[in-house]
Coordinates of C-alpha atoms and ligand atoms in Angstrom, one line a residue:
M1 CA -32.6 -13.7 -6.0
R2 CA -29.8 -11.6 -7.8
I3 CA -26.3 -13.7 -8.9
P4 CA -22.5 -12.4 -9.5
I5 CA -22.3 -11.8 -13.3
K6 CA -19.3 -14.5 -12.8
E7 CA -22.4 -17.1 -12.3
V8 CA -24.5 -16.5 -15.0
T9 CA -24.8 -19.3 -17.3
P10 CA -26.7 -20.6 -19.7
Q11 CA -27.4 -23.3 -17.6
T12 CA -28.5 -21.2 -14.9
G13 CA -32.1 -20.2 -17.9
Q14 CA -33.2 -17.7 -15.8
A15 CA -30.7 -15.1 -13.8
E16 CA -31.5 -12.0 -12.1
V17 CA -28.6 -9.6 -11.7
I18 CA -27.8 -5.9 -10.2
G19 CA -24.9 -4.1 -12.0
W20 CA -23.8 -0.7 -13.9
V21 CA -24.4 0.0 -17.2
H22 CA -20.4 -0.3 -18.8
E23 CA -22.3 0.4 -22.2
V24 CA -24.9 0.8 -24.5
R25 CA -25.0 0.2 -28.2
D26 CA -28.2 0.9 -30.3
L27 CA -28.3 -0.9 -33.5
G28 CA -32.4 -0.1 -34.2
G29 CA -34.1 -3.2 -34.0
L30 CA -31.4 -4.5 -31.0
T31 CA -30.0 -2.8 -28.0
F32 CA -27.1 -4.2 -26.5
F33 CA -26.2 -3.6 -23.5
L34 CA -23.1 -4.1 -21.3
I35 CA -23.6 -5.1 -17.2
R36 CA -21.1 -4.7 -15.6
D37 CA -20.7 -5.6 -11.0
R38 CA -16.9 -6.9 -9.2
T39 CA -17.3 -9.9 -11.1
G40 CA -17.6 -9.3 -14.4
I41 CA -19.4 -8.0 -17.6
L42 CA -22.5 -9.2 -19.0
Q43 CA -24.7 -9.1 -22.5
V44 CA -27.9 -8.0 -22.1
T45 CA -30.0 -7.8 -25.4
I46 CA -32.7 -6.4 -26.7
P47 CA -35.1 -6.8 -29.2
K48 CA -37.4 -4.2 -29.3
K49 CA -40.4 -6.3 -30.7
K50 CA -39.5 -9.0 -28.3
V51 CA -40.0 -6.8 -25.3
E52 CA -42.4 -5.6 -23.3
E53 CA -43.2 -2.1 -23.8
E54 CA -42.2 -1.1 -19.7
V55 CA -38.6 -2.7 -20.6
L56 CA -38.3 -0.6 -23.3
A57 CA -39.5 2.5 -21.6
T58 CA -36.8 2.0 -18.7
V59 CA -34.3 1.1 -21.6
R60 CA -34.3 4.8 -23.3
E61 CA -34.0 6.1 -19.8
V62 CA -31.2 4.6 -18.9
S63 CA -27.1 6.0 -19.0
K64 CA -24.0 5.1 -18.9
E65 CA -22.6 4.0 -14.8
S66 CA -26.6 3.6 -13.8
L67 CA -26.9 0.9 -11.7
V68 CA -29.9 -1.3 -12.6
R69 CA -31.3 -4.8 -11.9
V70 CA -32.4 -7.5 -14.8
R71 CA -33.9 -10.3 -15.1
G72 CA -34.7 -12.6 -17.7
S73 CA -33.2 -15.5 -19.3
V74 CA -29.5 -16.6 -20.3
K75 CA -28.4 -17.5 -23.7
A76 CA -25.4 -19.3 -24.9
I77 CA -23.8 -17.1 -27.5
E78 CA -20.4 -16.9 -29.2
K79 CA -19.5 -13.8 -29.4
A80 CA -20.9 -12.1 -26.4
P81 CA -18.3 -11.8 -23.2
G82 CA -18.4 -15.7 -21.2
G83 CA -20.3 -16.8 -24.2
R84 CA -23.4 -15.9 -23.2
E85 CA -26.2 -13.1 -23.0
L86 CA -29.3 -12.5 -20.9
V87 CA -33.1 -11.0 -22.4
P88 CA -34.9 -9.4 -19.8
E89 CA -38.1 -9.9 -18.8
S90 CA -37.6 -6.9 -16.4
F91 CA -35.4 -4.2 -16.8
E92 CA -35.1 -2.0 -13.9
L93 CA -33.5 1.3 -13.1
L94 CA -32.1 0.9 -9.3
A95 CA -30.1 4.7 -9.9
R96 CA -29.7 7.0 -12.4
S97 CA -26.2 7.9 -13.2
E98 CA -26.2 12.0 -14.3
S99 CA -23.8 12.7 -17.8
P100 CA -21.3 13.5 -18.6
L101 CA -19.9 11.6 -16.3
P102 CA -16.9 13.2 -14.7
L103 CA -14.4 10.2 -16.2
D104 CA -15.5 7.3 -18.2
V105 CA -14.9 4.5 -16.8
V106 CA -14.4 1.9 -19.7
E107 CA -11.3 3.6 -20.2
K108 CA -12.1 4.6 -24.0
V109 CA -10.9 8.0 -23.0
P110 CA -7.9 8.1 -20.8
A111 CA -8.1 10.6 -17.7
D112 CA -5.0 11.6 -16.0
L113 CA -4.2 10.9 -12.3
D114 CA -5.8 13.6 -11.1
T115 CA -8.9 13.3 -12.4
R116 CA -8.9 10.0 -11.8
L117 CA -8.2 10.6 -8.0
D118 CA -11.0 13.0 -8.0
A119 CA -13.7 10.9 -9.0
R120 CA -11.4 7.9 -7.4
F121 CA -15.5 6.2 -6.2
L122 CA -16.0 6.4 -10.2
D123 CA -12.0 5.2 -11.1
A124 CA -12.7 2.5 -8.9
R125 CA -15.4 0.8 -11.0
R126 CA -12.4 0.2 -13.2
P127 CA -10.9 -3.2 -13.3
R128 CA -7.1 -2.5 -13.3
V129 CA -7.7 -0.1 -10.1
T130 CA -10.3 -3.0 -8.1
A131 CA -7.6 -5.6 -9.5
I132 CA -4.5 -3.0 -7.7
F133 CA -7.3 -2.7 -4.1
Q134 CA -7.6 -7.0 -4.6
I135 CA -4.1 -7.4 -4.4
R136 CA -3.4 -4.9 -1.4
S137 CA -5.5 -6.6 0.6
A138 CA -4.0 -9.9 -0.5
V139 CA -1.4 -8.4 0.9
T140 CA -2.2 -7.3 4.2
R141 CA -3.9 -10.2 4.9
T142 CA -0.8 -11.7 4.2
V143 CA 1.7 -10.2 6.3
Y144 CA -1.3 -10.4 8.8
D145 CA -1.4 -14.8 8.4
Y146 CA 2.7 -14.9 8.4
L147 CA 3.0 -12.6 11.3
F148 CA 0.4 -14.5 13.6
T149 CA 1.7 -17.5 12.5
R150 CA 4.8 -16.6 14.1
D151 CA 3.8 -16.4 17.6
F152 CA 3.5 -11.7 16.8
V153 CA 1.1 -9.8 18.5
N154 CA -0.8 -7.3 16.8
I155 CA -0.7 -3.8 18.9
T156 CA -2.6 -0.6 18.1
T157 CA -0.1 3.1 19.2
P158 CA -1.7 6.2 19.5
K159 CA -1.5 8.1 15.9
V160 CA -2.2 11.5 18.8
V161 CA 0.9 11.8 20.0
A162 CA 3.3 14.5 21.8
A163 CA 7.6 14.1 20.2
A164 CA 8.9 13.5 17.1
T165 CA 10.2 9.7 16.5
E166 CA 12.1 10.2 12.9
G167 CA 13.3 14.5 13.2
G168 CA 11.2 17.6 13.7
T169 CA 10.6 18.4 10.4
E170 CA 8.3 16.3 9.3
L171 CA 5.9 16.9 11.7
F172 CA 2.3 17.7 11.2
P173 CA 1.4 19.9 14.4
I174 CA -2.6 19.9 15.4
A175 CA -4.6 21.8 17.9
Y176 CA -5.4 19.3 21.1
F177 CA -6.9 21.1 23.8
E178 CA -4.1 23.6 25.3
K179 CA -1.3 20.7 24.7
E180 CA 1.5 21.4 21.9
A181 CA 0.9 18.3 19.8
F182 CA 1.5 16.0 16.3
L183 CA 0.1 13.2 14.0
N184 CA 2.4 10.1 14.2
Q185 CA 5.8 9.8 12.2
S186 CA 5.9 6.6 13.2
P187 CA 5.0 3.8 15.7
Q188 CA 8.7 3.7 16.5
L189 CA 8.7 4.9 20.0
Y190 CA 5.4 3.1 21.4
K191 CA 6.7 -0.2 19.7
Q192 CA 9.8 0.0 21.6
M193 CA 7.9 0.2 24.7
M194 CA 6.2 -2.8 24.3
M195 CA 9.5 -4.4 24.6
A196 CA 10.2 -3.2 28.0
A197 CA 6.0 -4.5 28.3
G198 CA 7.4 -8.2 27.9
F199 CA 5.5 -8.8 24.7
E200 CA 8.9 -9.6 22.7
K201 CA 7.2 -9.8 19.4
V202 CA 4.5 -6.9 18.5
F203 CA 3.4 -5.0 14.8
E204 CA 1.0 -3.1 13.8
I205 CA 0.1 -2.0 10.4
G206 CA -1.4 1.5 10.6
P207 CA -0.9 5.2 8.9
I208 CA 2.0 7.6 9.8
F209 CA 2.2 11.0 8.6
R210 CA 4.7 12.7 7.3
A211 CA 4.6 16.8 6.8
E212 CA 7.2 16.5 3.8
E213 CA 6.6 19.4 1.2
H214 CA 8.1 17.8 -2.0
N215 CA 5.5 16.3 -4.7
T216 CA 7.2 13.0 -5.6
T217 CA 5.8 10.3 -7.2
K218 CA 7.4 8.1 -4.1
H219 CA 6.1 10.4 -0.6
L220 CA 2.7 10.8 0.0
N221 CA 1.9 12.7 3.9
E222 CA -0.2 10.2 4.8
A223 CA 1.5 6.3 4.5
T224 CA 0.7 3.0 5.6
S225 CA 3.8 1.0 7.7
I226 CA 4.0 -2.3 8.6
D227 CA 5.9 -2.3 11.7
I228 CA 7.6 -4.9 13.8
E229 CA 9.7 -5.3 16.8
V230 CA 11.1 -8.3 18.2
S231 CA 13.3 -8.7 21.4
F232 CA 16.0 -10.6 22.5
V233 CA 17.4 -10.5 18.9
D234 CA 19.5 -8.5 17.1
H235 CA 19.2 -6.7 13.7
R236 CA 20.7 -9.3 11.2
D237 CA 17.3 -11.3 12.8
V238 CA 14.9 -9.0 11.9
M239 CA 16.4 -8.7 8.4
Q240 CA 16.3 -12.4 7.5
L241 CA 12.5 -11.8 8.3
L242 CA 12.1 -9.1 6.6
E243 CA 13.5 -11.0 3.4
D244 CA 12.0 -13.8 4.0
L245 CA 8.4 -11.6 4.4
I246 CA 9.0 -9.8 0.8
V247 CA 9.4 -13.3 -0.7
H248 CA 6.4 -14.7 0.9
I249 CA 4.6 -11.9 -0.3
Y250 CA 5.4 -11.8 -3.6
R251 CA 4.6 -15.7 -3.7
T252 CA 1.4 -16.0 -1.8
V253 CA 0.2 -13.1 -4.3
Q254 CA 1.5 -14.7 -7.4
D255 CA -0.7 -17.7 -5.9
Q256 CA -3.6 -16.5 -4.6
C257 CA -4.4 -13.8 -7.3
A258 CA -4.1 -15.1 -10.2
S259 CA -7.5 -12.7 -12.3
P260 CA -6.3 -9.1 -10.8
L261 CA -3.0 -10.4 -12.4
E262 CA -4.0 -10.9 -15.3
I263 CA -6.6 -7.8 -15.1
L264 CA -3.0 -5.5 -14.5
E265 CA -1.1 -8.0 -17.3
I266 CA 1.2 -9.3 -15.1
G267 CA 2.1 -12.9 -15.7
E268 CA 4.5 -13.7 -13.8
L269 CA 5.3 -11.2 -10.5
A270 CA 9.7 -11.5 -10.6
I271 CA 9.9 -12.9 -7.0
P272 CA 12.9 -11.6 -5.6
H273 CA 16.9 -13.5 -6.0
T274 CA 17.4 -14.9 -2.5
P275 CA 19.4 -14.3 -0.1
F276 CA 19.3 -9.8 -1.2
E277 CA 22.5 -9.0 -1.5
R278 CA 24.0 -7.0 2.0
L279 CA 25.4 -4.1 0.3
P280 CA 27.8 -1.5 3.3
Y281 CA 27.0 2.1 3.5
P282 CA 31.1 2.7 2.1
D283 CA 30.4 0.1 -0.6
A284 CA 26.6 1.8 -1.9
I285 CA 28.2 5.2 -2.1
E286 CA 31.3 3.8 -4.1
M287 CA 28.9 1.9 -6.3
A288 CA 26.9 4.9 -6.8
A289 CA 29.7 7.2 -7.3
S290 CA 31.7 5.3 -9.6
A291 CA 27.8 4.4 -12.0
T292 CA 26.9 8.8 -12.3
G293 CA 30.3 10.1 -11.7
E294 CA 29.5 12.2 -8.6
T295 CA 30.9 12.0 -5.7
I296 CA 28.9 11.3 -2.1
S297 CA 31.0 12.1 1.0
Y298 CA 31.2 9.2 4.0
G299 CA 28.6 10.8 5.7
D300 CA 26.3 11.8 3.6
D301 CA 22.4 10.4 2.8
I302 CA 22.1 8.4 -0.1
G303 CA 19.7 10.4 -2.7
T304 CA 17.6 9.6 -4.9
V305 CA 19.8 10.1 -8.1
A306 CA 22.1 7.8 -6.1
E307 CA 19.8 4.6 -5.1
K308 CA 18.6 4.4 -9.1
A309 CA 22.5 3.7 -9.9
I310 CA 23.1 1.5 -7.1
G311 CA 19.1 -0.3 -8.0
E312 CA 20.4 -0.8 -11.5
R313 CA 23.2 -2.3 -10.9
I314 CA 22.6 -4.6 -8.3
G315 CA 18.8 -5.6 -10.1
S316 CA 16.9 -6.8 -7.6
H317 CA 16.2 -6.4 -4.0
Y318 CA 19.3 -5.6 -1.5
F319 CA 20.4 -4.4 1.8
I320 CA 22.0 -1.1 2.6
T321 CA 23.9 -2.0 6.5
D322 CA 26.9 -0.1 8.1
W323 CA 25.5 3.2 8.1
P324 CA 27.2 5.5 9.7
T325 CA 25.7 6.5 12.9
A326 CA 25.1 10.3 12.5
I327 CA 22.7 9.4 9.4
K328 CA 20.5 7.5 11.5
P329 CA 17.9 8.4 14.2
Y330 CA 19.4 8.8 17.5
Y331 CA 17.2 4.8 18.5
A332 CA 19.9 3.1 15.7
M333 CA 22.7 0.5 17.7
P334 CA 26.3 2.3 17.0
C335 CA 28.6 -0.6 16.9
D336 CA 30.7 -2.2 19.7
D337 CA 33.8 -1.9 17.8
D338 CA 33.6 1.0 16.2
P339 CA 30.8 3.1 17.2
S340 CA 30.9 5.7 14.4
V341 CA 28.9 2.9 12.3
C342 CA 25.4 1.8 13.6
K343 CA 23.8 -1.4 13.2
A344 CA 20.8 0.0 10.7
F345 CA 19.7 -0.9 7.7
D346 CA 17.8 -0.2 4.4
L347 CA 15.7 -2.6 2.4
M348 CA 15.5 -1.5 -1.2
H349 CA 13.6 -2.4 -4.0
P350 CA 16.1 -1.7 -7.5
R351 CA 13.2 1.2 -7.4
M352 CA 13.6 2.8 -4.0
E353 CA 13.9 2.3 -0.3
L354 CA 11.0 0.0 1.2
S355 CA 12.2 -0.3 4.2
S356 CA 14.1 1.1 7.7
G357 CA 15.3 -0.5 10.5
A358 CA 17.7 -1.3 13.3
A359 CA 19.2 -3.1 16.4
R360 CA 17.9 -0.1 18.6
V361 CA 19.9 0.6 21.7
H362 CA 18.4 -0.8 24.8
Q363 CA 20.9 1.3 27.5
H364 CA 19.0 4.2 28.9
D365 CA 22.5 6.2 29.4
L366 CA 23.4 5.1 26.0
L367 CA 20.1 6.7 24.5
V368 CA 20.1 9.5 26.3
S369 CA 23.1 10.9 25.0
Q370 CA 22.2 9.8 22.3
I371 CA 19.5 11.9 22.3
R372 CA 21.3 15.2 22.8
A373 CA 24.1 14.1 20.6
K374 CA 20.7 14.7 17.6
G375 CA 20.6 18.4 19.7
L376 CA 17.0 17.0 21.2
S377 CA 16.4 17.2 24.2
P378 CA 15.3 14.2 26.7
E379 CA 13.3 16.1 28.7
N380 CA 10.7 16.0 25.5
F381 CA 11.2 12.0 25.7
E382 CA 10.6 10.9 29.3
F383 CA 7.6 9.0 28.9
Y384 CA 9.6 7.2 26.0
L385 CA 13.2 7.0 28.6
A386 CA 11.4 5.8 31.6
P387 CA 10.6 2.1 30.1
F388 CA 14.8 1.8 29.3
R389 CA 15.5 2.6 33.1
Y390 CA 13.2 -0.9 34.6
G391 CA 14.7 -4.0 32.3
M392 CA 14.4 -3.3 28.8
P393 CA 15.8 -6.1 26.7
P394 CA 18.0 -5.9 23.3
H395 CA 15.5 -5.9 20.8
A396 CA 15.6 -5.2 16.7
G397 CA 12.3 -4.1 14.7
W398 CA 11.6 -2.5 10.9
G399 CA 9.5 -0.8 9.2
L400 CA 8.3 -1.2 6.1
G401 CA 6.0 0.4 3.6
A402 CA 3.1 -1.2 2.2
E403 CA 1.9 1.8 -0.6
R404 CA 5.8 0.9 -1.9
L405 CA 6.0 -2.2 -2.0
I406 CA 2.7 -2.8 -3.7
M407 CA 4.0 -0.1 -6.1
T408 CA 7.4 -1.7 -7.1
M409 CA 5.6 -4.8 -6.4
L410 CA 3.1 -4.4 -9.6
G411 CA 5.4 -2.1 -11.4
L412 CA 3.1 1.3 -10.6
G413 CA 4.5 4.0 -11.8
N414 CA 3.0 6.3 -9.1
I415 CA 2.9 5.4 -5.3
R416 CA -0.8 7.8 -6.0
E417 CA -1.9 4.0 -7.5
S418 CA -2.0 2.3 -4.6
V419 CA -3.6 4.0 -2.1
L420 CA -7.3 4.5 -2.7
F421 CA -8.1 8.3 -1.0
P422 CA -4.0 9.6 -1.1
R423 CA -2.8 12.5 0.7
D424 CA -0.2 14.7 -0.7
R425 CA 1.0 18.1 -0.6
H426 CA -2.3 19.6 -2.8
R427 CA -4.7 16.5 -2.4
L428 CA -6.6 16.7 0.9
T429 CA -10.0 15.8 -0.6
P430 CA -11.9 13.0 -2.0
Ligands
AMO1 P1 11.2 5.6 7.8 O1 11.3 7.1 8.4 O2 12.4 5.0 7.2 O3 11.6 4.4 9.5 O4 10.2 4.9 7.3 C1 10.3 3.6 7.3 C2 9.5 3.1 5.5 O5 8.0 3.7 5.0 C3 8.1 4.2 3.7 N1 7.6 5.6 4.4 C4 7.1 6.2 3.0 N2 6.2 5.9 2.3 C5 5.4 6.6 1.5 N3 5.4 8.0 1.6 C6 6.6 8.6 2.9 N4 6.4 10.0 3.2 C7 7.0 7.5 3.7 N5 8.0 7.9 4.5 C8 8.4 6.9 4.8 C9 9.2 4.0 3.5 C10 9.9 3.5 4.5 O6 11.0 2.8 4.2 N6 11.0 4.4 12.7 C11 11.6 3.9 11.7 C12 11.3 2.1 11.0 C13 11.8 1.5 12.1 O7 13.1 2.0 12.4 O8 11.2 0.7 13.1 C14 10.9 4.7 10.1 O9 9.8 5.1 10.3 O10 9.1 2.6 3.0

């Protein structure tokens, strides 16, 4: 019976493993194979004079990255990986790999990201890539556990929708019978509607689609958003929840992902300092202006350069609060004392924005006037507005980009490293 390579020890005696041929070295009388499965690497040593001709015939046929089944006896040997080797009694070629390979799995020849993504199935055989997705999986699990423990209800909202949530320019139109439809930019309107349904605390981890034209290292056209919405709380409460969750994710990954972190050569994750600084928007633009020498007028967005300058000053996670109402979406609640400022926030990593959120407008008439103020027509939002006429609780929430979280946590240079099959301006396959 097959055992994982990690479990092969001299004490095992006989062992059978299935794995990919990582490397082959032919020294004449001796042939060494390194066989790899998801748990590790095993040396298979073939002394030509001591093994059956049948084994040798197969060995001659095998190319790198072919899948083989090997059975034989395990011996302790100091120099081999894991201090053991297997001398085969049987050596079977299960699936041959073509050569040349589109990508060098062993990484002796470095490949650029495009080549790697074109052959992602091979790229993902590399321990570094596997490690990223093991950690991503642990992060997802941690978020589910954290929110379920706090009585959140997991919801699934439609990805084919009739209206924009975050602004019209970033929509992907799709053919939906005779109607106009789009891919969903955010579960925003639906998670809010579930507050009217009385669910009180909801979350969703799902795809969001943004038709942004620019190709950057931190934008995808299909991303994953971790979204929450909570009734009877304000923006400060959900900011605290977000801060606690981020720190909890870092700690959990540090505790539970020792081996993938080691593969990525990350000894200690830099656990974010708490409390995260709350930086009001006017202070943020002033800080950016003094660092970059460029003026940012009140009401301008905080662009990439400014974001970077502030991030360098602060050096850890922080919130930008007190945003001008004019540059946040219609659903953000204006402040009672000064409606030109709203109860929206962004969570920032020193490198980039990770999350946006807000206390929401829950009063129907105010929402209608805010939709109008953005130049949108409330008629297109009737399905969303209706719940606001039947007892909508006050509520707040946020959306957190899963890929940016992984990317910043692991120090990856490009967001595409944190997605198995990224979708960007030029990439629609694999
Ligand atoms: P926002 O549009 O700021 O807010 O998105 C929230 C977070 O999602 C991630 N994100 C992206 N990641 C990669 N590529 C993209 N193109 C991309 N777009 C967004 C970012 C971002 O901070 N409805 C609100 C959330 C809310 O208020 O609850 C929203 O979607 O990490």
